[in-house]
Short mmCIF file of N, CA and C in Angstrom, two decimals:
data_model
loop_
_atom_site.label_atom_id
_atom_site.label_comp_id
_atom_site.label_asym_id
_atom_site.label_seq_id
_atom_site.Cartn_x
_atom_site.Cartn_y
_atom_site.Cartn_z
N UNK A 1 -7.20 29.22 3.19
CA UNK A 1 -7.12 28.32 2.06
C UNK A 1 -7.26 26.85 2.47
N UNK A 2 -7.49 26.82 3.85
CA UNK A 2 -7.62 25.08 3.92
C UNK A 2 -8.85 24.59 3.87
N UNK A 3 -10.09 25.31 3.47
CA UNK A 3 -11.11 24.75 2.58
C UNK A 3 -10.91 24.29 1.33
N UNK A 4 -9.92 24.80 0.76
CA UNK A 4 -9.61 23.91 -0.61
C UNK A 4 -8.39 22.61 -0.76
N UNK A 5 -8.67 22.35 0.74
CA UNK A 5 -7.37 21.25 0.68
C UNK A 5 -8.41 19.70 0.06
N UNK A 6 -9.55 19.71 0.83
CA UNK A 6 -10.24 18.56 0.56
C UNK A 6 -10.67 18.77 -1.40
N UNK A 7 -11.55 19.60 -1.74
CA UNK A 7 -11.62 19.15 -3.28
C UNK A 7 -10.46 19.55 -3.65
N UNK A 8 -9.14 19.96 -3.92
CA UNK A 8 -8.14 19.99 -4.12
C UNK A 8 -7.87 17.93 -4.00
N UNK A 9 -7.57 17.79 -3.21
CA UNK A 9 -7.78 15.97 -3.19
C UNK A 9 -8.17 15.01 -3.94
N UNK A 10 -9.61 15.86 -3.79
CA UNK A 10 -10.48 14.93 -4.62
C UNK A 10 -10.45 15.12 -6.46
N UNK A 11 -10.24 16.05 -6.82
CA UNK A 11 -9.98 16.51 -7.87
C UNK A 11 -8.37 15.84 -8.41
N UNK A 12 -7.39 15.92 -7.55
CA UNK A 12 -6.31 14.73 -8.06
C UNK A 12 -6.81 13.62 -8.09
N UNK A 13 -7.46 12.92 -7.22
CA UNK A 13 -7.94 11.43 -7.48
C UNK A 13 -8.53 11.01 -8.64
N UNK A 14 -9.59 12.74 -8.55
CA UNK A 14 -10.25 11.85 -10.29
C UNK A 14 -9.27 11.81 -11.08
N UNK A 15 -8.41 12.35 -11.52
CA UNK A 15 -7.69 12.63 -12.75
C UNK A 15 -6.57 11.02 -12.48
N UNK A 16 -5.84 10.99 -10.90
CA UNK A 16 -5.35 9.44 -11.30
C UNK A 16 -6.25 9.12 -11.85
N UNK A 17 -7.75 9.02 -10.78
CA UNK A 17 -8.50 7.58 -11.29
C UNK A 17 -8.83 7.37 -12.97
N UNK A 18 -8.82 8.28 -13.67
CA UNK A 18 -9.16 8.44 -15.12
C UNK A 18 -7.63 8.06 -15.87
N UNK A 19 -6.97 8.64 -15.47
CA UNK A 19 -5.41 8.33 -15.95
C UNK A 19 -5.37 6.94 -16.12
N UNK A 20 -5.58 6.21 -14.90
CA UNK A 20 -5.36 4.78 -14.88
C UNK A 20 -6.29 4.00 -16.09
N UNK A 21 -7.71 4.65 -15.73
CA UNK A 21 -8.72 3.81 -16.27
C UNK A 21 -8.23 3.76 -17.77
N UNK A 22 -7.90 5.09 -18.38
CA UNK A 22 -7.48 5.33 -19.74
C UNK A 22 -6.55 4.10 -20.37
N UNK A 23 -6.03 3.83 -19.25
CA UNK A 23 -4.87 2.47 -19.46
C UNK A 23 -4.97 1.48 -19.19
N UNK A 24 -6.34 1.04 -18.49
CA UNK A 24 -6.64 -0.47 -18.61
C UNK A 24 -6.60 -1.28 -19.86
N UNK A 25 -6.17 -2.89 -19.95
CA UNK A 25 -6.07 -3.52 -20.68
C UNK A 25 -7.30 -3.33 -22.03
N UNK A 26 -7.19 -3.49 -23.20
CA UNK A 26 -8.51 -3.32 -23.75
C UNK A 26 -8.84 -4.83 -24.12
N UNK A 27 -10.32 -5.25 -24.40
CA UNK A 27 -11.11 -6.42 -24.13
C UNK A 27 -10.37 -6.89 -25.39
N UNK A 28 -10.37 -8.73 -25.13
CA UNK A 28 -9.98 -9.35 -26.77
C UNK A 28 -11.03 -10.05 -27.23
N UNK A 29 -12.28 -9.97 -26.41
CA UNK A 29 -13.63 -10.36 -27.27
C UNK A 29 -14.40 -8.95 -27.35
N UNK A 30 -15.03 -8.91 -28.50
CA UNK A 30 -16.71 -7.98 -28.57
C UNK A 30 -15.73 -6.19 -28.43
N UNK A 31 -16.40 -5.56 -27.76
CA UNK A 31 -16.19 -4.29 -28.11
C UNK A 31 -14.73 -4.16 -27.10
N UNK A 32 -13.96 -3.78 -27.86
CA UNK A 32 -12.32 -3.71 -26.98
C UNK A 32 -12.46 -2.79 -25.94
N UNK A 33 -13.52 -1.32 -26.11
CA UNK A 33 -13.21 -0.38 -25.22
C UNK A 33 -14.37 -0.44 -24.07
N UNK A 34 -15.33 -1.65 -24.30
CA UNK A 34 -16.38 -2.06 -23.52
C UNK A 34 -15.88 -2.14 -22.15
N UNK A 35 -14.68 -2.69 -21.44
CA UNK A 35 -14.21 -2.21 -19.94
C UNK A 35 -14.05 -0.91 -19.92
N UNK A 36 -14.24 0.35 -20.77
CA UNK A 36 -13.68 1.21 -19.84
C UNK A 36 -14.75 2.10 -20.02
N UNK A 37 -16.20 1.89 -20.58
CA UNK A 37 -16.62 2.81 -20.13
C UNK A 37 -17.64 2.78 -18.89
N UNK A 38 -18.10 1.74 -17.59
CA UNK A 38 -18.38 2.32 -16.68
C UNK A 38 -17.01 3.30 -15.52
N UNK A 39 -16.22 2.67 -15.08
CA UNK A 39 -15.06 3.57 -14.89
C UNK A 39 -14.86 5.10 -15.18
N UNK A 40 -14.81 5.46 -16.98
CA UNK A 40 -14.66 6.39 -17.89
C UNK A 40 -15.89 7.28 -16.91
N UNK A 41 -17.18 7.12 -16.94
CA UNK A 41 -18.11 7.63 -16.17
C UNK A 41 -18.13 7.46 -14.99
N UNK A 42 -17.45 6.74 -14.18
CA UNK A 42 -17.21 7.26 -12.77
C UNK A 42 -16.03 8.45 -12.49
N UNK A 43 -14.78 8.17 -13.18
CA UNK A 43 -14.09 9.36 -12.69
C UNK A 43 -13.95 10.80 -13.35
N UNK A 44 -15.32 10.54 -14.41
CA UNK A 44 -15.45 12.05 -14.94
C UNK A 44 -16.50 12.57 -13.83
N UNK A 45 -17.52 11.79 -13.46
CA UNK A 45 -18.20 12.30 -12.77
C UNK A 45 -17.40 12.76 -11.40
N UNK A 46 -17.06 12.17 -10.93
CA UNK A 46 -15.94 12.57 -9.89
C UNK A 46 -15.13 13.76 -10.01
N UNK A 47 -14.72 13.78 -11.19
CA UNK A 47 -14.18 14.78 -11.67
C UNK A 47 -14.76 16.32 -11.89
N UNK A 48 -16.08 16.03 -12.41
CA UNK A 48 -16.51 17.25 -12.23
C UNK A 48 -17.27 17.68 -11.20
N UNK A 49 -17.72 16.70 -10.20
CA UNK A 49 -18.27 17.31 -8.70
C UNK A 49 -17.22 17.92 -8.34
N UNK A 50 -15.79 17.24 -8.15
CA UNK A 50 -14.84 17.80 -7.32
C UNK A 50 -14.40 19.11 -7.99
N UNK A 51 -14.34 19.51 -9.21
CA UNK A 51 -14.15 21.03 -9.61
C UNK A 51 -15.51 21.85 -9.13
N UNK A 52 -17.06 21.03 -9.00
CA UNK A 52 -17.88 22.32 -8.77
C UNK A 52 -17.52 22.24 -6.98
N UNK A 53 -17.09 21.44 -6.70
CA UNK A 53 -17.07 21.48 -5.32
C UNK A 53 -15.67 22.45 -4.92
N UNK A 54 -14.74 22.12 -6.04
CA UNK A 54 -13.68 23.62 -5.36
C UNK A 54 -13.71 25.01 -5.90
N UNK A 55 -14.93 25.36 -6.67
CA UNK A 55 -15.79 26.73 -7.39
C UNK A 55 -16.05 27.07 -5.83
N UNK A 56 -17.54 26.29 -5.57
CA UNK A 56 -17.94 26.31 -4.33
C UNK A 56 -17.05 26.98 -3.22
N UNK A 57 -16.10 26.17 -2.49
CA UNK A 57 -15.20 26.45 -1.97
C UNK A 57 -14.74 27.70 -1.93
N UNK A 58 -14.33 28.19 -3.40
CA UNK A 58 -13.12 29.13 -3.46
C UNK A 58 -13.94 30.16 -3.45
N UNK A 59 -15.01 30.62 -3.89
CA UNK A 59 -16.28 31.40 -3.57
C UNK A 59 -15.90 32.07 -2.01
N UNK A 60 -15.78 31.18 -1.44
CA UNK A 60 -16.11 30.94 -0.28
C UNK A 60 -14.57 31.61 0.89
N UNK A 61 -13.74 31.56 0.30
CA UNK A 61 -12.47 31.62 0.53
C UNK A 61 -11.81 32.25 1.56
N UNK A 62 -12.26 33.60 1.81
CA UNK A 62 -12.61 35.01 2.37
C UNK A 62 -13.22 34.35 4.13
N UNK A 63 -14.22 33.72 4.24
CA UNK A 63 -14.95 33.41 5.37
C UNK A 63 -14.05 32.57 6.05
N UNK A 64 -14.80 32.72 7.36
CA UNK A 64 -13.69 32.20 8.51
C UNK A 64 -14.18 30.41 8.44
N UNK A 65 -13.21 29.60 8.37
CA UNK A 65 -13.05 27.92 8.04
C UNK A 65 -12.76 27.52 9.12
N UNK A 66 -13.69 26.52 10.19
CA UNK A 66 -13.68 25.96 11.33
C UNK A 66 -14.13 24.86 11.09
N UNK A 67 -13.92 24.01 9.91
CA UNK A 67 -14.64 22.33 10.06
C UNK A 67 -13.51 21.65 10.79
N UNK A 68 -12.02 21.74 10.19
CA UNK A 68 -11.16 20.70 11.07
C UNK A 68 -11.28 20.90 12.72
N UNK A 69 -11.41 21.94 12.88
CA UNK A 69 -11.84 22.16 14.45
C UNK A 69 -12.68 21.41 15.09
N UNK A 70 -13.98 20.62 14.47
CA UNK A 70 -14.84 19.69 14.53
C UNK A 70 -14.47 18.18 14.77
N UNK A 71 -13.34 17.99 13.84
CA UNK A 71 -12.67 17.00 14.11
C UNK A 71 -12.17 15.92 15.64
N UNK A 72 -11.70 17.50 16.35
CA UNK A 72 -11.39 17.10 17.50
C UNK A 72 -11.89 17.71 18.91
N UNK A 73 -13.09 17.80 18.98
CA UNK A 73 -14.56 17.95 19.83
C UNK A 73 -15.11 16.69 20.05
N UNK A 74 -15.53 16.24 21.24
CA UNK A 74 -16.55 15.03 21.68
C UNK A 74 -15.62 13.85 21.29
N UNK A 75 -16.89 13.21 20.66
CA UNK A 75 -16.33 11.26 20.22
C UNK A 75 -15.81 11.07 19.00
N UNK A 76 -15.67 12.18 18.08
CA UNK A 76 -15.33 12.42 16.98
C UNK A 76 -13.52 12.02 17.15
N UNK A 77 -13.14 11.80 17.27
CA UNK A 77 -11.44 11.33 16.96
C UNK A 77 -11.76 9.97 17.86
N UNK A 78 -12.32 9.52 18.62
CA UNK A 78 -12.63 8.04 18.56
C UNK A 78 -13.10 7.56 17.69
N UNK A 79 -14.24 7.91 17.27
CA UNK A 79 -15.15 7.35 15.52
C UNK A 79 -14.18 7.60 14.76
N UNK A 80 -13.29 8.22 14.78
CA UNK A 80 -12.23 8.48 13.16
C UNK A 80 -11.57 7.37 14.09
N UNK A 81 -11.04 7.25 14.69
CA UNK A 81 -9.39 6.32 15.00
C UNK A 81 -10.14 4.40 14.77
N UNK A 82 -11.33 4.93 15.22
CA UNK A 82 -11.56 3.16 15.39
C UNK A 82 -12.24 2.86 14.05
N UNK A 83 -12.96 3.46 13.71
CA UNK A 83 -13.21 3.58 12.12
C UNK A 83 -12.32 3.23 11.45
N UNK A 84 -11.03 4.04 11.92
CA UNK A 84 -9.63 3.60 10.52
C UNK A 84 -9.49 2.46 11.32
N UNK A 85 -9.31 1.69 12.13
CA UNK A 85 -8.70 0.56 12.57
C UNK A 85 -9.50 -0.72 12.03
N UNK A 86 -11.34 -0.10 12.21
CA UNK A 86 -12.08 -1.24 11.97
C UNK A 86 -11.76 -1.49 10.00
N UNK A 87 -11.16 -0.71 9.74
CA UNK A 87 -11.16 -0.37 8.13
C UNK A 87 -9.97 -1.62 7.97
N UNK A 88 -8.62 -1.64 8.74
CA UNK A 88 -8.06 -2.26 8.65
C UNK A 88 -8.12 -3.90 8.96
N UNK A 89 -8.99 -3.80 9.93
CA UNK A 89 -9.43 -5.38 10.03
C UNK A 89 -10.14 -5.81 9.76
N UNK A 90 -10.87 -5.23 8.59
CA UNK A 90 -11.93 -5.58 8.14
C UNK A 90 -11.19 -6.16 6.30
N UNK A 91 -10.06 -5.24 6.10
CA UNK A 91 -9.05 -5.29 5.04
C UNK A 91 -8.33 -7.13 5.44
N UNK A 92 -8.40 -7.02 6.73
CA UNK A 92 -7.43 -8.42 7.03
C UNK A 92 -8.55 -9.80 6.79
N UNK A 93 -9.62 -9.58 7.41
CA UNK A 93 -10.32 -10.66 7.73
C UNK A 93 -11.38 -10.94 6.27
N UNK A 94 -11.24 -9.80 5.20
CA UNK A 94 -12.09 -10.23 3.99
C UNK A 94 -11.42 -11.96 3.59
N UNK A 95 -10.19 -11.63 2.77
CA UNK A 95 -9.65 -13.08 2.56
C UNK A 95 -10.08 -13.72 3.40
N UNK A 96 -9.62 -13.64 4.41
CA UNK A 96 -9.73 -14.93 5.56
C UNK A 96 -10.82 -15.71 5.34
N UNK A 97 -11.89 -15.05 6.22
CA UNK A 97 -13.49 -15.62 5.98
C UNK A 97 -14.22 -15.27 5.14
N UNK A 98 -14.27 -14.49 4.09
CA UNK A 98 -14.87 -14.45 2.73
C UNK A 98 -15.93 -12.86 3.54
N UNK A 99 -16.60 -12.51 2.26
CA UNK A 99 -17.13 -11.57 2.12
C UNK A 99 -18.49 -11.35 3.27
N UNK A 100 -19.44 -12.43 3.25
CA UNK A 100 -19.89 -12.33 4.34
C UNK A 100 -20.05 -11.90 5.59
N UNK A 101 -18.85 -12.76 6.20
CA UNK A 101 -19.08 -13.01 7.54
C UNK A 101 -18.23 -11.23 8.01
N UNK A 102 -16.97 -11.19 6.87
CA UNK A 102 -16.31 -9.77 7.37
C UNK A 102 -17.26 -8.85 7.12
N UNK A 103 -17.92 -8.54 6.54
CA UNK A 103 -19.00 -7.47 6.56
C UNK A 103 -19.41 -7.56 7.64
N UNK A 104 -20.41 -8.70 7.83
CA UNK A 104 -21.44 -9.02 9.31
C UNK A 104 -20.16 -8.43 10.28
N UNK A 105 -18.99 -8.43 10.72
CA UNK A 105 -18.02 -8.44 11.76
C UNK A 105 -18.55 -6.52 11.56
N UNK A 106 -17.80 -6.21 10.31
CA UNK A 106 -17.14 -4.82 10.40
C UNK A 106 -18.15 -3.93 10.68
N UNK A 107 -19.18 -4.59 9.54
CA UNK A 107 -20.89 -3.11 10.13
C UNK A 107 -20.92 -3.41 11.41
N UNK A 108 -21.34 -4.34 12.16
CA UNK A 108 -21.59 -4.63 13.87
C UNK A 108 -20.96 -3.87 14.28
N UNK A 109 -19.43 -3.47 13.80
CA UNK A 109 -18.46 -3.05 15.19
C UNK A 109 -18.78 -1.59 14.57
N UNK A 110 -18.92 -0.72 13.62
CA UNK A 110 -19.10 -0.17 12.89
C UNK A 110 -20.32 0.40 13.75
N UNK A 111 -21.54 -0.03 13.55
CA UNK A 111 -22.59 0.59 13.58
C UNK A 111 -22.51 0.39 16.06
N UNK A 112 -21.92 -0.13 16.70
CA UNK A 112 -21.86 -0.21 17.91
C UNK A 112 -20.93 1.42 17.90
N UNK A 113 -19.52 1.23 17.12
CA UNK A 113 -19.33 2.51 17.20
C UNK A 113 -19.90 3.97 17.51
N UNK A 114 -20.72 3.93 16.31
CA UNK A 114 -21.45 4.84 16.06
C UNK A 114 -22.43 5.52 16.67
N UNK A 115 -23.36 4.02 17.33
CA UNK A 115 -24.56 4.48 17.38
C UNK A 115 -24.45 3.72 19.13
N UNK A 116 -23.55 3.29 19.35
CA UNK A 116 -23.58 3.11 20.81
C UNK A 116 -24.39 1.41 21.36
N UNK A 117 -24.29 1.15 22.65
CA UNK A 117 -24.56 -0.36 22.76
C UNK A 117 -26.21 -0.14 23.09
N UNK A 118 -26.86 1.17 23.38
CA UNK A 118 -28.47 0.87 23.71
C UNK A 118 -28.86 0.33 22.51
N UNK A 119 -29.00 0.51 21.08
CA UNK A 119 -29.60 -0.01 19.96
C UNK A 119 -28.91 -1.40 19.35
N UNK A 120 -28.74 -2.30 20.16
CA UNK A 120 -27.78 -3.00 20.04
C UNK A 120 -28.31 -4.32 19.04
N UNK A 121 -30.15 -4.61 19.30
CA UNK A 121 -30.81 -5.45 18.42
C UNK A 121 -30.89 -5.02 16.33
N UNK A 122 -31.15 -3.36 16.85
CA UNK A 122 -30.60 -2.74 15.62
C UNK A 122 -30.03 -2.84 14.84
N UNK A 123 -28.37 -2.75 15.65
CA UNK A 123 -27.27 -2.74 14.91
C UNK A 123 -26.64 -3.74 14.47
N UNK A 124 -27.54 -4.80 15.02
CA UNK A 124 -27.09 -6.07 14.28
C UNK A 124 -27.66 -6.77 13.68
N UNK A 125 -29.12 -6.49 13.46
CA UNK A 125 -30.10 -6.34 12.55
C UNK A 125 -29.67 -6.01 11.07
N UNK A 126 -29.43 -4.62 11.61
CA UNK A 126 -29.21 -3.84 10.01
C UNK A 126 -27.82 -4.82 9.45
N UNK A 127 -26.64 -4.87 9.91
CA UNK A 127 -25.40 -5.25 9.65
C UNK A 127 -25.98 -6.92 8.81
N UNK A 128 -26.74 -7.55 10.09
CA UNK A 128 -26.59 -8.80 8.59
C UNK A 128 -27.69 -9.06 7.80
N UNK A 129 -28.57 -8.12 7.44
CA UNK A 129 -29.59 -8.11 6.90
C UNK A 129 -28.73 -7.11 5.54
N UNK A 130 -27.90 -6.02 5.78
CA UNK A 130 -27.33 -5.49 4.64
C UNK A 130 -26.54 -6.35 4.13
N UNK A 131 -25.41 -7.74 4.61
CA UNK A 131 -24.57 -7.83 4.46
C UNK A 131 -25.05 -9.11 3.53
N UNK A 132 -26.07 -10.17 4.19
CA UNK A 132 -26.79 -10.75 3.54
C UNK A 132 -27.43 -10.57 2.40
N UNK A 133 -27.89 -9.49 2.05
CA UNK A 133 -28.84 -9.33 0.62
C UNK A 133 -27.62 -8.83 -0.57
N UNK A 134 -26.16 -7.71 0.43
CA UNK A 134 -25.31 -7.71 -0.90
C UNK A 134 -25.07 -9.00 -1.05
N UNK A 135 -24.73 -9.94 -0.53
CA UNK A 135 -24.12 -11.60 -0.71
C UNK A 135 -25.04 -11.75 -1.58
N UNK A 136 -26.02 -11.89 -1.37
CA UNK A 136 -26.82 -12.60 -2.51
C UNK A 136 -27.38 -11.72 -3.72
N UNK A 137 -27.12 -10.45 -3.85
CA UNK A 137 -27.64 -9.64 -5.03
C UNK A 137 -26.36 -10.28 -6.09
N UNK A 138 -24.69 -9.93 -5.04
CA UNK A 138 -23.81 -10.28 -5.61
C UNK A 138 -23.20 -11.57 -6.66
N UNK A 139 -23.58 -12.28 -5.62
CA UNK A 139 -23.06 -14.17 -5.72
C UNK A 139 -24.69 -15.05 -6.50
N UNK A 140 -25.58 -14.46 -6.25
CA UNK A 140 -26.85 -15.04 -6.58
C UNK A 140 -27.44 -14.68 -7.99
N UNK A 141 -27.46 -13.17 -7.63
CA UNK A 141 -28.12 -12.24 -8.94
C UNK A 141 -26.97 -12.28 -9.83
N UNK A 142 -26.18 -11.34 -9.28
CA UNK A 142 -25.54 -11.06 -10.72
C UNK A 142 -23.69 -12.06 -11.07
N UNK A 143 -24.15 -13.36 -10.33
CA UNK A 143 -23.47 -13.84 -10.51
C UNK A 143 -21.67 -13.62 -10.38
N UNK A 144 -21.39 -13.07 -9.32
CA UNK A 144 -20.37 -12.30 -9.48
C UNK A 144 -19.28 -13.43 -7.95
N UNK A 145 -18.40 -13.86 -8.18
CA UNK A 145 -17.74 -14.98 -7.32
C UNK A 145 -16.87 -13.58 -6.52
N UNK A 146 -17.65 -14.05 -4.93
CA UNK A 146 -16.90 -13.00 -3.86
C UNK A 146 -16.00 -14.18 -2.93
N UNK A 147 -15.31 -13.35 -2.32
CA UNK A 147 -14.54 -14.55 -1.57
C UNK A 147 -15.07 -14.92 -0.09
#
């Protein structure tokens, strides 16, 4: 049964995440329920992957389940541990230096993780070339004030 621990998860989340959304403030200009319906369509959709995803699963139930075993083989629990760490300082340093520059930091360390120091023009390529165009789709296009 510990194939159904993950959509089991995910399937509570949607339902907070919809719970909550249901209870956001409603708008005091133009259409009141106009905030809630992109949300409304994210955690239904969520909602119903994660039930076909524990159909799937439970189908499945019977067969022998070796993914967490994967977990802790090779570089895999380094990429998870520094991953969660880079997650956290990447959580610290948004305020700090604004949206930018912590992106440019977190993909770099992120994608060195991952993909190791030979591709190293790459990985820092991609990092501020992604991090750059959200800045400006964000702050430019659609007008949206990041920190």
């Amino acid at each position: 049964m510990a194939r159904l621990i993950v959509p089991s998860f995910f399937i509570t989340i949607g339902i907070v995440y919809l719970v909550l959304t249901v209870n956001l403030p409603r708008s005091r200009t133009g259409d009141p329920t106009a905030p809630l319906y992109f949300p409304l369509i994210i955690g239904s959709v969520l909602l119903l992957f994660s039930i076909i995803y524990f159909v799937q699963e439970w189908r499945k139930r019977d067969e022998k389940f070796e993914a967490f075993k994967a977990l802790f083989v090779g570089r895999a629990p380094f990429i998870i541990v520094s991953t969660l760490i880079m997650i956290f300082v990447y959580t610290f340093l948004f305020e700090r230096i604004g949206f930018l520059f912590s992106t440019i930091i977190f993909l770099t360390a992120l994608l060195f993780i991952v993909n190791g120091r030979k591709p190293w023009i790459k990985n820092i390529l991609i990092s501020v070339l992604f991090s750059v165009v959200f800045w400006y789709a964000f702050s430019e296009l659609l007008s949206v004030s990041l920190p």
